[in-house]
PDB file of C-alpha atoms in Angstrom:
ATOM      1  CA  MET A 237      89.987 129.956 145.841  1.00 24.00           C
ATOM      2  CA  ARG A 238      89.701 129.104 142.334  1.00 32.00           C
ATOM      3  CA  ASN A 239      86.295 126.531 141.220  1.00 35.00           C
ATOM      4  CA  ALA A 240      88.101 123.159 142.489  1.00 38.00           C
ATOM      5  CA  ARG A 241      87.524 119.758 141.456  1.00 43.00           C
ATOM      6  CA  THR A 242      87.920 116.301 143.826  1.00 42.00           C
ATOM      7  CA  VAL A 243      89.639 113.558 142.488  1.00 45.00           C
ATOM      8  CA  PHE A 244      89.692 110.474 144.214  1.00 43.00           C
ATOM      9  CA  GLY A 245      89.187 112.378 147.358  1.00 45.00           C
ATOM     10  CA  SER A 246      91.505 114.756 147.376  1.00 47.00           C
ATOM     11  CA  THR A 247      90.339 118.269 146.266  1.00 44.00           C
ATOM     12  CA  THR A 248      92.405 120.272 143.224  1.00 49.00           C
ATOM     13  CA  VAL A 249      92.214 123.831 141.797  1.00 47.00           C
ATOM     14  CA  TYR A 250      91.908 122.967 138.407  1.00 57.00           C
ATOM     15  CA  PRO A 251      89.061 124.679 136.752  1.00 57.00           C
ATOM     16  CA  MET A 252      89.257 122.802 133.913  1.00 71.00           C
ATOM     17  CA  ILE A 253      91.626 119.528 133.121  1.00 83.00           C
ATOM     18  CA  ILE A 254      91.952 118.798 129.829  1.00 86.00           C
ATOM     19  CA  VAL A 255      93.753 115.736 128.590  1.00 88.00           C
ATOM     20  CA  SER A 256      95.321 114.155 125.852  1.00 86.00           C
ATOM     21  CA  PRO A 257      98.151 111.153 127.153  1.00 87.00           C
ATOM     22  CA  ASP A 258     100.724 108.715 125.426  1.00 85.00           C
ATOM     23  CA  ARG A 259      99.572 105.280 124.503  1.00 83.00           C
ATOM     24  CA  PHE A 260      99.305 103.084 127.289  1.00 90.00           C
ATOM     25  CA  PRO A 261      99.596  99.498 125.917  1.00 86.00           C
ATOM     26  CA  PRO A 262      97.416  97.802 125.169  1.00 86.00           C
ATOM     27  CA  LEU A 263      95.026 100.845 125.529  1.00 87.00           C
ATOM     28  CA  SER A 264      94.245 102.911 122.072  1.00 79.00           C
ATOM     29  CA  PRO A 265      94.912 106.356 122.458  1.00 78.00           C
ATOM     30  CA  ALA A 266      91.105 107.023 123.154  1.00 82.00           C
ATOM     31  CA  GLU A 267      90.811 104.381 125.637  1.00 88.00           C
ATOM     32  CA  ALA A 268      93.492 105.861 127.589  1.00 90.00           C
ATOM     33  CA  ALA A 269      92.214 109.385 127.601  1.00 90.00           C
ATOM     34  CA  SER A 270      88.713 107.966 128.492  1.00 92.00           C
ATOM     35  CA  ALA A 271      90.112 106.460 131.633  1.00 93.00           C
ATOM     36  CA  ILE A 272      92.233 109.346 132.710  1.00 93.00           C
ATOM     37  CA  ALA A 273      88.989 111.725 131.840  1.00 92.00           C
ATOM     38  CA  ALA A 274      86.591 110.260 133.731  1.00 91.00           C
ATOM     39  CA  ALA A 275      89.134 109.901 137.192  1.00 90.00           C
ATOM     40  CA  VAL A 276      90.064 113.890 136.937  1.00 89.00           C
ATOM     41  CA  GLY A 277      86.934 115.094 135.798  1.00 88.00           C
ATOM     42  CA  GLY A 278      88.391 116.518 132.642  1.00 90.00           C
ATOM     43  CA  VAL A 279      87.757 116.475 128.683  1.00 90.00           C
ATOM     44  CA  SER A 280      89.261 113.925 126.694  1.00 90.00           C
ATOM     45  CA  PHE A 281      91.413 114.918 123.496  1.00 88.00           C
ATOM     46  CA  PRO A 282      93.347 112.042 122.428  1.00 85.00           C
ATOM     47  CA  LEU A 283      95.827 112.692 119.829  1.00 86.00           C
ATOM     48  CA  LEU A 284      96.438 110.663 116.731  1.00 86.00           C
ATOM     49  CA  ASP A 285     100.266 109.332 116.667  1.00 86.00           C
ATOM     50  CA  ALA A 286      99.784 106.774 113.710  1.00 92.00           C
ATOM     51  CA  ARG A 287      99.903 103.829 115.451  1.00 89.00           C
ATOM     52  CA  LEU A 288      97.737 100.586 116.157  1.00 89.00           C
ATOM     53  CA  GLY A 289      93.919 102.247 117.139  1.00 85.00           C
ATOM     54  CA  THR A 290      94.611 105.525 115.423  1.00 90.00           C
ATOM     55  CA  SER A 291      91.577 104.014 112.849  1.00 93.00           C
ATOM     56  CA  GLN A 292      88.903 104.189 115.489  1.00 87.00           C
ATOM     57  CA  HIS A 293      89.228 107.850 115.934  1.00 84.00           C
ATOM     58  CA  PHE A 294      87.465 108.108 112.683  1.00 90.00           C
ATOM     59  CA  GLU A 295      83.742 108.214 112.478  1.00 92.00           C
ATOM     60  CA  GLY A 296      82.569 105.109 110.009  1.00 96.00           C
ATOM     61  CA  SER A 297      81.592 101.755 109.921  1.00 98.00           C
ATOM     62  CA  ARG A 298      84.144  99.281 111.428  1.00 98.00           C
ATOM     63  CA  ILE A 299      84.673  96.411 108.970  1.00 98.00           C
ATOM     64  CA  THR A 300      86.693  93.204 110.142  1.00 98.00           C
ATOM     65  CA  LEU A 301      87.653  90.310 108.008  1.00 98.00           C
ATOM     66  CA  PRO A 302      90.167  87.609 107.767  1.00 98.00           C
ATOM     67  CA  THR A 303      93.496  88.192 106.201  1.00 98.00           C
ATOM     68  CA  THR A 304      96.986  87.523 106.825  1.00 98.00           C
ATOM     69  CA  GLY A 305      99.816  88.454 109.493  1.00 98.00           C
ATOM     70  CA  VAL A 306     103.585  89.481 108.564  1.00 98.00           C
ATOM     71  CA  SER A 307     104.337  85.727 108.823  1.00 97.00           C
ATOM     72  CA  GLY A 308     101.704  84.581 106.088  1.00 97.00           C
ATOM     73  CA  ARG A 309      99.450  82.880 109.182  1.00 97.00           C
ATOM     74  CA  LEU A 310      95.656  83.754 109.034  1.00 98.00           C
ATOM     75  CA  THR A 311      94.376  86.199 111.134  1.00 98.00           C
ATOM     76  CA  GLU A 312      91.663  88.886 111.554  1.00 98.00           C
ATOM     77  CA  ALA A 313      91.714  92.331 111.460  1.00 98.00           C
ATOM     78  CA  SER A 314      89.464  95.694 111.341  1.00 98.00           C
ATOM     79  CA  TYR A 315      89.603  98.832 109.856  1.00 98.00           C
ATOM     80  CA  THR A 316      86.906 102.268 109.629  1.00 97.00           C
ATOM     81  CA  TYR A 317      85.365 103.065 106.146  1.00 98.00           C
ATOM     82  CA  ASN A 318      83.212 105.966 106.044  1.00 97.00           C
ATOM     83  CA  GLU A 319      80.683 105.878 103.210  1.00 98.00           C
ATOM     84  CA  ALA A 320      79.716 109.692 103.203  1.00 97.00           C
ATOM     85  CA  ILE A 321      83.003 110.403 102.159  1.00 97.00           C
ATOM     86  CA  THR A 322      84.420 107.185 100.483  1.00 98.00           C
ATOM     87  CA  THR A 323      87.460 107.128 103.207  1.00 98.00           C
ATOM     88  CA  ALA A 324      89.363 104.090 104.754  1.00 98.00           C
ATOM     89  CA  PHE A 325      91.030 104.412 107.987  1.00 98.00           C
ATOM     90  CA  ILE A 326      93.363 101.224 108.249  1.00 98.00           C
ATOM     91  CA  ASP A 327      96.230 100.441 110.760  1.00 97.00           C
ATOM     92  CA  VAL A 328      98.821  98.828 108.867  1.00 98.00           C
ATOM     93  CA  ALA A 329      99.819  97.361 112.515  1.00 97.00           C
ATOM     94  CA  ALA A 330      95.929  95.771 112.549  1.00 97.00           C
ATOM     95  CA  ALA A 331      96.804  93.244 110.059  1.00 98.00           C
ATOM     96  CA  SER A 332     100.564  94.052 109.723  1.00 98.00           C
ATOM     97  CA  GLY A 333     101.945  94.419 113.191  1.00 97.00           C
ATOM     98  CA  PRO A 334     105.307  93.199 114.657  1.00 96.00           C
ATOM     99  CA  VAL A 335     105.879  89.244 115.446  1.00 96.00           C
ATOM    100  CA  ASP A 336     108.232  87.998 117.778  1.00 95.00           C
ATOM    101  CA  GLY A 337     111.165  86.325 115.959  1.00 96.00           C
ATOM    102  CA  ILE A 338     110.338  88.001 112.800  1.00 97.00           C
ATOM    103  CA  ASP A 339     112.715  90.973 111.672  1.00 98.00           C
ATOM    104  CA  PRO A 340     110.650  93.426 109.621  1.00 98.00           C
ATOM    105  CA  LEU A 341     112.533  93.395 106.850  1.00 98.00           C
ATOM    106  CA  ASP A 342     111.061  89.845 106.289  1.00 98.00           C
ATOM    107  CA  GLY A 343     107.411  90.812 106.850  1.00 98.00           C
ATOM    108  CA  ASP A 344     104.890  90.635 104.640  1.00 98.00           C
ATOM    109  CA  SER A 345     102.487  93.381 104.246  1.00 98.00           C
ATOM    110  CA  TYR A 346      99.966  91.394 102.275  1.00 98.00           C
ATOM    111  CA  GLY A 347      97.747  91.223 104.835  1.00 98.00           C
ATOM    112  CA  THR A 348      97.455  95.198 104.665  1.00 98.00           C
ATOM    113  CA  GLY A 349      96.860  95.157 101.248  1.00 98.00           C
ATOM    114  CA  VAL A 350      93.850  92.104 101.866  1.00 98.00           C
ATOM    115  CA  LEU A 351      92.208  95.336 104.060  1.00 98.00           C
ATOM    116  CA  ILE A 352      92.771  97.809 101.412  1.00 98.00           C
ATOM    117  CA  ALA A 353      91.556  95.796  98.578  1.00 98.00           C
ATOM    118  CA  ASP A 354      88.251  95.215 100.659  1.00 98.00           C
ATOM    119  CA  ALA A 355      87.606  99.022 100.908  1.00 98.00           C
ATOM    120  CA  LEU A 356      88.450  99.852  97.396  1.00 98.00           C
ATOM    121  CA  ALA A 357      85.598  97.382  96.698  1.00 98.00           C
ATOM    122  CA  ARG A 358      83.345  99.133  98.760  1.00 98.00           C
ATOM    123  CA  GLY A 359      83.892 102.185  96.766  1.00 98.00           C
ATOM    124  CA  ALA A 360      86.916 104.242  98.511  1.00 98.00           C
ATOM    125  CA  THR A 361      88.708 106.768  96.945  1.00 97.00           C
ATOM    126  CA  THR A 362      90.928 108.122  99.639  1.00 98.00           C
ATOM    127  CA  ILE A 363      92.839 105.252 101.906  1.00 98.00           C
ATOM    128  CA  VAL A 364      94.646 106.599 104.870  1.00 98.00           C
ATOM    129  CA  LEU A 365      97.083 104.310 106.074  1.00 98.00           C
ATOM    130  CA  ALA A 366      98.458 104.462 110.010  1.00 97.00           C
ATOM    131  CA  ALA A 367     101.837 102.916 109.684  1.00 97.00           C
ATOM    132  CA  GLY A 368     103.080 102.834 112.993  1.00 94.00           C
ATOM    133  CA  ASP A 369     104.237 100.106 114.807  1.00 93.00           C
ATOM    134  CA  SER A 370     104.435  98.189 111.380  1.00 97.00           C
ATOM    135  CA  GLY A 371     106.123  94.607 111.162  1.00 98.00           C
ATOM    136  CA  ALA A 372     106.175  94.783 107.425  1.00 98.00           C
ATOM    137  CA  HIS A 373     108.983  96.606 106.087  1.00 98.00           C
ATOM    138  CA  ASP A 374     109.107  95.517 102.856  1.00 98.00           C
ATOM    139  CA  LEU A 375     108.931  98.512 100.411  1.00 98.00           C
ATOM    140  CA  GLY A 376     104.981  97.704 100.289  1.00 98.00           C
ATOM    141  CA  ALA A 377     106.110  94.809  98.279  1.00 98.00           C
ATOM    142  CA  GLY A 378     103.111  92.804  99.964  1.00 98.00           C
ATOM    143  CA  ILE A 379     100.218  95.332  99.394  1.00 98.00           C
ATOM    144  CA  LEU A 380     101.160  95.422  96.031  1.00 98.00           C
ATOM    145  CA  THR A 381     101.003  91.717  95.631  1.00 98.00           C
ATOM    146  CA  ALA A 382      97.394  92.045  97.238  1.00 98.00           C
ATOM    147  CA  LEU A 383      96.216  93.994  94.691  1.00 98.00           C
ATOM    148  CA  GLY A 384      97.614  92.087  91.866  1.00 98.00           C
ATOM    149  CA  VAL A 385     100.768  93.220  90.931  1.00 98.00           C
ATOM    150  CA  LEU A 386     102.938  90.262  90.225  1.00 98.00           C
ATOM    151  CA  LEU A 387     106.856  91.041  91.087  1.00 98.00           C
ATOM    152  CA  GLN A 388     108.880  88.162  89.444  1.00 98.00           C
ATOM    153  CA  ASP A 389     112.724  87.547  89.396  1.00 98.00           C
ATOM    154  CA  GLU A 390     114.438  86.430  86.219  1.00 97.00           C
ATOM    155  CA  HIS A 391     113.085  83.067  86.125  1.00 97.00           C
ATOM    156  CA  GLY A 392     109.500  83.993  86.058  1.00 97.00           C
ATOM    157  CA  SER A 393     108.723  83.020  89.769  1.00 97.00           C
ATOM    158  CA  ARG A 394     106.776  85.007  92.163  1.00 97.00           C
ATOM    159  CA  LEU A 395     109.169  86.916  94.511  1.00 98.00           C
ATOM    160  CA  SER A 396     109.422  85.626  98.441  1.00 98.00           C
ATOM    161  CA  PRO A 397     107.836  88.006 100.891  1.00 98.00           C
ATOM    162  CA  GLY A 398     109.995  90.470 102.577  1.00 98.00           C
ATOM    163  CA  ALA A 399     112.040  93.391 101.701  1.00 98.00           C
ATOM    164  CA  ARG A 400     115.117  91.325 100.855  1.00 98.00           C
ATOM    165  CA  PRO A 401     113.839  88.899  97.968  1.00 98.00           C
ATOM    166  CA  VAL A 402     113.031  92.779  95.765  1.00 98.00           C
ATOM    167  CA  GLU A 403     116.471  93.036  94.989  1.00 98.00           C
ATOM    168  CA  LYS A 404     115.824  90.049  92.559  1.00 98.00           C
ATOM    169  CA  LEU A 405     113.046  91.974  90.910  1.00 98.00           C
ATOM    170  CA  ALA A 406     113.469  91.503  87.147  1.00 98.00           C
ATOM    171  CA  SER A 407     109.863  91.837  85.857  1.00 98.00           C
ATOM    172  CA  ILE A 408     106.370  93.225  87.115  1.00 98.00           C
ATOM    173  CA  ASP A 409     103.206  91.596  85.679  1.00 98.00           C
ATOM    174  CA  LEU A 410     100.057  93.723  86.060  1.00 98.00           C
ATOM    175  CA  THR A 411      98.305  91.933  83.976  1.00 97.00           C
ATOM    176  CA  GLY A 412      95.590  90.770  86.982  1.00 98.00           C
ATOM    177  CA  LEU A 413      96.202  94.554  88.703  1.00 98.00           C
ATOM    178  CA  ASN A 414      92.896  95.770  90.730  1.00 97.00           C
ATOM    179  CA  THR A 415      92.758  98.677  88.759  1.00 96.00           C
ATOM    180  CA  GLN A 416      90.393 100.774  91.424  1.00 96.00           C
ATOM    181  CA  ALA A 417      94.004 100.682  93.508  1.00 97.00           C
ATOM    182  CA  LEU A 418      95.097 103.033  90.684  1.00 95.00           C
ATOM    183  CA  GLY A 419      92.847 106.442  90.869  1.00 91.00           C
ATOM    184  CA  PRO A 420      92.659 106.844  95.102  1.00 96.00           C
ATOM    185  CA  THR A 421      94.266 109.797  97.034  1.00 97.00           C
ATOM    186  CA  TRP A 422      96.617 107.916  99.773  1.00 98.00           C
ATOM    187  CA  ILE A 423      97.319 109.724 102.896  1.00 97.00           C
ATOM    188  CA  VAL A 424     100.201 107.891 105.153  1.00 98.00           C
ATOM    189  CA  TYR A 425     100.215 108.841 108.717  1.00 96.00           C
ATOM    190  CA  ALA A 426     103.382 108.124 110.262  1.00 95.00           C
ATOM    191  CA  PRO A 427     105.101 108.684 113.664  1.00 91.00           C
ATOM    192  CA  THR A 428     108.453 109.472 112.249  1.00 91.00           C
ATOM    193  CA  VAL A 429     108.501 110.359 108.263  1.00 95.00           C
ATOM    194  CA  SER A 430     111.932 109.324 106.335  1.00 96.00           C
ATOM    195  CA  GLY A 431     113.859 108.723 103.602  1.00 97.00           C
ATOM    196  CA  VAL A 432     114.984 105.987 102.392  1.00 97.00           C
ATOM    197  CA  GLU A 433     118.274 106.054 104.090  1.00 96.00           C
ATOM    198  CA  SER A 434     116.414 104.407 106.929  1.00 96.00           C
ATOM    199  CA  LEU A 435     116.540 101.591 104.749  1.00 97.00           C
ATOM    200  CA  ALA A 436     120.341 101.034 104.069  1.00 97.00           C
ATOM    201  CA  GLN A 437     120.481  97.433 105.065  1.00 97.00           C
ATOM    202  CA  VAL A 438     117.701  96.982 101.754  1.00 98.00           C
ATOM    203  CA  GLN A 439     119.229  99.578  99.661  1.00 98.00           C
ATOM    204  CA  GLY A 440     119.972  97.230  96.931  1.00 98.00           C
ATOM    205  CA  SER A 441     116.085  96.193  97.213  1.00 98.00           C
ATOM    206  CA  VAL A 442     115.326 100.287  97.399  1.00 98.00           C
ATOM    207  CA  ASP A 443     117.366 100.656  94.256  1.00 98.00           C
ATOM    208  CA  LYS A 444     115.734  97.537  92.309  1.00 98.00           C
ATOM    209  CA  LEU A 445     112.863  98.881  92.524  1.00 98.00           C
ATOM    210  CA  CYS A 446     112.686 102.105  92.036  1.00 98.00           C
ATOM    211  CA  GLU A 447     114.851 101.180  88.829  1.00 98.00           C
ATOM    212  CA  MET A 448     111.911  98.408  87.853  1.00 98.00           C
ATOM    213  CA  THR A 449     108.933 101.133  88.819  1.00 98.00           C
ATOM    214  CA  GLY A 450     110.571 104.632  87.703  1.00 97.00           C
ATOM    215  CA  VAL A 451     109.837 105.691  91.282  1.00 98.00           C
ATOM    216  CA  LYS A 452     112.119 108.278  92.545  1.00 97.00           C
ATOM    217  CA  PRO A 453     112.766 108.630  95.925  1.00 97.00           C
ATOM    218  CA  THR A 454     111.791 111.407  98.361  1.00 97.00           C
ATOM    219  CA  ALA A 455     112.302 112.781 101.859  1.00 97.00           C
ATOM    220  CA  THR A 456     109.289 110.531 103.113  1.00 97.00           C
ATOM    221  CA  SER A 457     109.832 107.569 100.517  1.00 98.00           C
ATOM    222  CA  GLY A 458     110.926 105.896 103.458  1.00 98.00           C
ATOM    223  CA  THR A 459     108.120 105.825 106.093  1.00 98.00           C
ATOM    224  CA  GLY A 460     106.223 103.106 107.412  1.00 97.00           C
ATOM    225  CA  GLY A 461     109.146 100.612 106.056  1.00 97.00           C
ATOM    226  CA  GLY A 462     109.331 101.816 102.360  1.00 98.00           C
ATOM    227  CA  LEU A 463     105.062 101.994 102.291  1.00 97.00           C
ATOM    228  CA  PRO A 464     104.981 105.123  99.804  1.00 98.00           C
ATOM    229  CA  LEU A 465     107.377 104.055  97.103  1.00 98.00           C
ATOM    230  CA  ALA A 466     104.507 100.823  96.190  1.00 98.00           C
ATOM    231  CA  LEU A 467     101.842 103.794  96.535  1.00 98.00           C
ATOM    232  CA  THR A 468     104.097 106.187  94.563  1.00 98.00           C
ATOM    233  CA  TYR A 469     104.302 103.502  91.719  1.00 98.00           C
ATOM    234  CA  LEU A 470     100.596 102.483  91.589  1.00 97.00           C
ATOM    235  CA  THR A 471      99.804 106.569  91.288  1.00 96.00           C
ATOM    236  CA  GLY A 472     102.487 106.205  88.391  1.00 96.00           C
ATOM    237  CA  ILE A 473     100.712 103.608  86.451  1.00 96.00           C
ATOM    238  CA  ALA A 474      97.935 105.630  85.523  1.00 91.00           C
ATOM    239  CA  GLY A 475      99.036 108.951  86.073  1.00 93.00           C
ATOM    240  CA  THR A 476      95.906 109.932  88.636  1.00 91.00           C
ATOM    241  CA  GLY A 477      95.426 109.963  92.520  1.00 92.00           C
ATOM    242  CA  LYS A 478      98.699 111.089  94.866  1.00 95.00           C
ATOM    243  CA  VAL A 479     100.647 110.038  98.018  1.00 97.00           C
ATOM    244  CA  VAL A 480     100.767 112.385 100.703  1.00 96.00           C
ATOM    245  CA  VAL A 481     102.706 111.146 104.107  1.00 97.00           C
ATOM    246  CA  PHE A 482     103.286 112.990 107.162  1.00 93.00           C
ATOM    247  CA  ASN A 483     103.330 112.988 110.673  1.00 91.00           C
ATOM    248  CA  PRO A 484      99.969 113.678 111.921  1.00 91.00           C
ATOM    249  CA  LEU A 485     100.278 114.795 115.616  1.00 88.00           C
ATOM    250  CA  THR A 486     100.767 118.847 114.651  1.00 84.00           C
ATOM    251  CA  VAL A 487      98.309 119.092 111.638  1.00 81.00           C
ATOM    252  CA  SER A 488      95.608 116.569 112.410  1.00 82.00           C
ATOM    253  CA  GLU A 489      92.133 118.020 113.402  1.00 84.00           C
ATOM    254  CA  PRO A 490      91.980 116.190 116.780  1.00 84.00           C
ATOM    255  CA  TYR A 491      95.399 118.398 117.362  1.00 88.00           C
ATOM    256  CA  GLN A 492      93.317 121.763 116.441  1.00 89.00           C
ATOM    257  CA  ALA A 493      90.676 120.561 118.244  1.00 89.00           C
ATOM    258  CA  LEU A 494      92.722 120.717 121.500  1.00 90.00           C
ATOM    259  CA  ARG A 495      94.380 124.296 120.680  1.00 90.00           C
ATOM    260  CA  ASN A 496      91.120 125.612 120.415  1.00 90.00           C
ATOM    261  CA  ALA A 497      89.763 124.115 123.253  1.00 88.00           C
ATOM    262  CA  VAL A 498      92.832 125.275 125.003  1.00 89.00           C
ATOM    263  CA  GLU A 499      92.169 128.326 123.866  1.00 88.00           C
ATOM    264  CA  SER A 500      88.667 128.979 124.469  1.00 86.00           C
ATOM    265  CA  THR A 501      89.356 127.982 128.296  1.00 82.00           C
ATOM    266  CA  ALA A 502      90.049 130.238 130.704  1.00 79.00           C
ATOM    267  CA  GLY A 503      92.759 129.117 133.196  1.00 80.00           C
ATOM    268  CA  ALA A 504      92.480 125.842 131.327  1.00 85.00           C
ATOM    269  CA  THR A 505      95.142 123.096 132.635  1.00 90.00           C
ATOM    270  CA  VAL A 506      96.210 120.082 130.063  1.00 92.00           C
ATOM    271  CA  LEU A 507      97.388 116.916 131.839  1.00 92.00           C
ATOM    272  CA  THR A 508      99.583 114.830 129.371  1.00 92.00           C
ATOM    273  CA  ALA A 509     100.974 110.977 130.626  1.00 92.00           C
ATOM    274  CA  THR A 510     103.162 108.591 129.185  1.00 91.00           C
ATOM    275  CA  PRO A 511     104.271 105.308 130.619  1.00 92.00           C
ATOM    276  CA  GLU A 512     108.072 106.215 129.375  1.00 91.00           C
ATOM    277  CA  ASP A 513     110.921 108.038 132.020  1.00 94.00           C
ATOM    278  CA  ASN A 514     110.679 110.931 129.953  1.00 91.00           C
ATOM    279  CA  PRO A 515     107.930 112.764 127.643  1.00 90.00           C
ATOM    280  CA  THR A 516     107.455 111.371 124.158  1.00 87.00           C
ATOM    281  CA  GLN A 517     106.888 113.423 121.134  1.00 85.00           C
ATOM    282  CA  LEU A 518     103.334 113.172 121.489  1.00 85.00           C
ATOM    283  CA  THR A 519     103.640 114.392 124.987  1.00 85.00           C
ATOM    284  CA  ARG A 520     105.944 117.397 123.544  1.00 87.00           C
ATOM    285  CA  ALA A 521     103.229 117.815 120.822  1.00 89.00           C
ATOM    286  CA  VAL A 522     100.513 118.641 123.870  1.00 89.00           C
ATOM    287  CA  ARG A 523     102.857 120.988 125.231  1.00 89.00           C
ATOM    288  CA  LYS A 524     102.872 122.753 121.850  1.00 89.00           C
ATOM    289  CA  ALA A 525      99.241 122.942 121.358  1.00 89.00           C
ATOM    290  CA  ALA A 526      98.858 124.085 125.357  1.00 88.00           C
ATOM    291  CA  GLY A 527     101.341 127.183 124.292  1.00 85.00           C
ATOM    292  CA  THR A 528     101.412 129.802 126.471  1.00 80.00           C
ATOM    293  CA  GLY A 529      97.997 130.423 128.172  1.00 76.00           C
ATOM    294  CA  ALA A 530      97.732 127.040 129.989  1.00 87.00           C
ATOM    295  CA  GLU A 531      99.331 125.067 132.802  1.00 88.00           C
ATOM    296  CA  VAL A 532     100.843 121.989 131.346  1.00 91.00           C
ATOM    297  CA  ILE A 533     100.959 118.951 133.978  1.00 91.00           C
ATOM    298  CA  GLU A 534     103.232 115.957 132.430  1.00 92.00           C
ATOM    299  CA  LEU A 535     102.965 112.644 134.194  1.00 93.00           C
ATOM    300  CA  THR A 536     106.173 110.394 133.269  1.00 94.00           C
ATOM    301  CA  GLY A 537     107.514 107.078 134.653  1.00 93.00           C
ATOM    302  CA  ALA A 538     104.488 104.832 134.246  1.00 91.00           C
ATOM    303  CA  GLY A 539     106.256 102.023 133.343  1.00 90.00           C
ATOM    304  CA  THR A 540     106.497 100.095 130.159  1.00 88.00           C
ATOM    305  CA  SER A 541     106.345  96.457 130.948  1.00 89.00           C
ATOM    306  CA  ARG A 542     102.648  96.351 132.309  1.00 90.00           C
ATOM    307  CA  GLU A 543      99.975  95.664 130.238  1.00 92.00           C
ATOM    308  CA  TRP A 544      97.095  98.623 131.302  1.00 94.00           C
ATOM    309  CA  THR A 545      93.285  98.545 132.349  1.00 96.00           C
ATOM    310  CA  PRO A 546      91.664 101.412 132.183  1.00 95.00           C
ATOM    311  CA  THR A 547      91.315 101.283 136.269  1.00 96.00           C
ATOM    312  CA  ALA A 548      95.310 100.765 137.009  1.00 95.00           C
ATOM    313  CA  LEU A 549      95.919 104.030 134.444  1.00 95.00           C
ATOM    314  CA  ALA A 550      93.420 105.933 136.602  1.00 93.00           C
ATOM    315  CA  GLU A 551      94.601 104.751 139.756  1.00 94.00           C
ATOM    316  CA  TRP A 552      98.166 105.159 138.593  1.00 94.00           C
ATOM    317  CA  VAL A 553      97.246 109.402 137.207  1.00 93.00           C
ATOM    318  CA  THR A 554      95.649 110.278 140.460  1.00 89.00           C
ATOM    319  CA  THR A 555      98.462 109.324 142.692  1.00 90.00           C
ATOM    320  CA  ALA A 556     101.304 110.446 140.190  1.00 91.00           C
ATOM    321  CA  LEU A 557      99.177 114.266 140.495  1.00 87.00           C
ATOM    322  CA  PRO A 558     101.045 117.149 142.101  1.00 82.00           C
ATOM    323  CA  GLN A 559     100.056 118.006 145.412  1.00 65.00           C
ATOM    324  CA  PRO A 560      96.822 119.772 145.434  1.00 55.00           C
ATOM    325  CA  SER A 561      97.822 123.572 146.156  1.00 55.00           C
ATOM    326  CA  THR A 562      95.607 125.565 148.020  1.00 51.00           C
ATOM    327  CA  ASP A 563      95.932 128.746 146.031  1.00 49.00           C
ATOM    328  CA  LYS A 564      94.185 130.902 148.391  1.00 43.00           C
TER     329      LYS A 564
END
């Protein structure tokens, strides 16, 4: 019999379990991975899913400050700043997450802009934005406003928040622009990378913003509610900085670390779990990382209508695991 582990009183034959679960709200991927790993005696490898909690994967100081949500109401949000590499890791959903009753096309990303401005003041030269679960699909207009860009209609009045008013954009005043926003490298992580066709409901606003800024849409410009449109405009003003958009699931350092761990562990079993009824994009990425050199156990159907705690998650996983094999 292979080296066995004891899991809640039952004996398994998995010599090494590597855990990389999906999100179990309100637990972050890291919190979910830790809970499962402790229950099954495994090693935690949470992957970046570009949603709320992604910024906590990175080393640095956690910065918390007052800001505003998508409705304009005061709130508080945190991000990670690594001074050694002058990089800020910001979850868009931390300040600009969805709010019941507010259409994301009417949401304001100003609060995320406040976090960005704070990071720039600390000396950030790279801004990593995890764009998943954004409740502000305003083409980045709110972020531009927070950074001192004045978007005006034909009467010289500031545009109202949201994507729809951008169709009335008639002039852009850069007098109050925070010039620190012109040089950074902007990295946008997103669960789904898309072009502006994903913003068809506000095509007029997309066309107007591109016309007024000179930005040419690309295959990634619609990501995160059009966020790259605003960032590309900023890099174009001074001709410095750049915007990079991608899904981090299979190209990030945590993904490569997972692959390396599987490859270096003979007979490893990789455990992935999701509250969904079927494997998600993240669980499929885990299977890809495992390749053919490891057994993969996918646990699905935990339920999406409950709020998970580490204890409840651990209990569900140990119950859902396949019946132990004797493998003699």
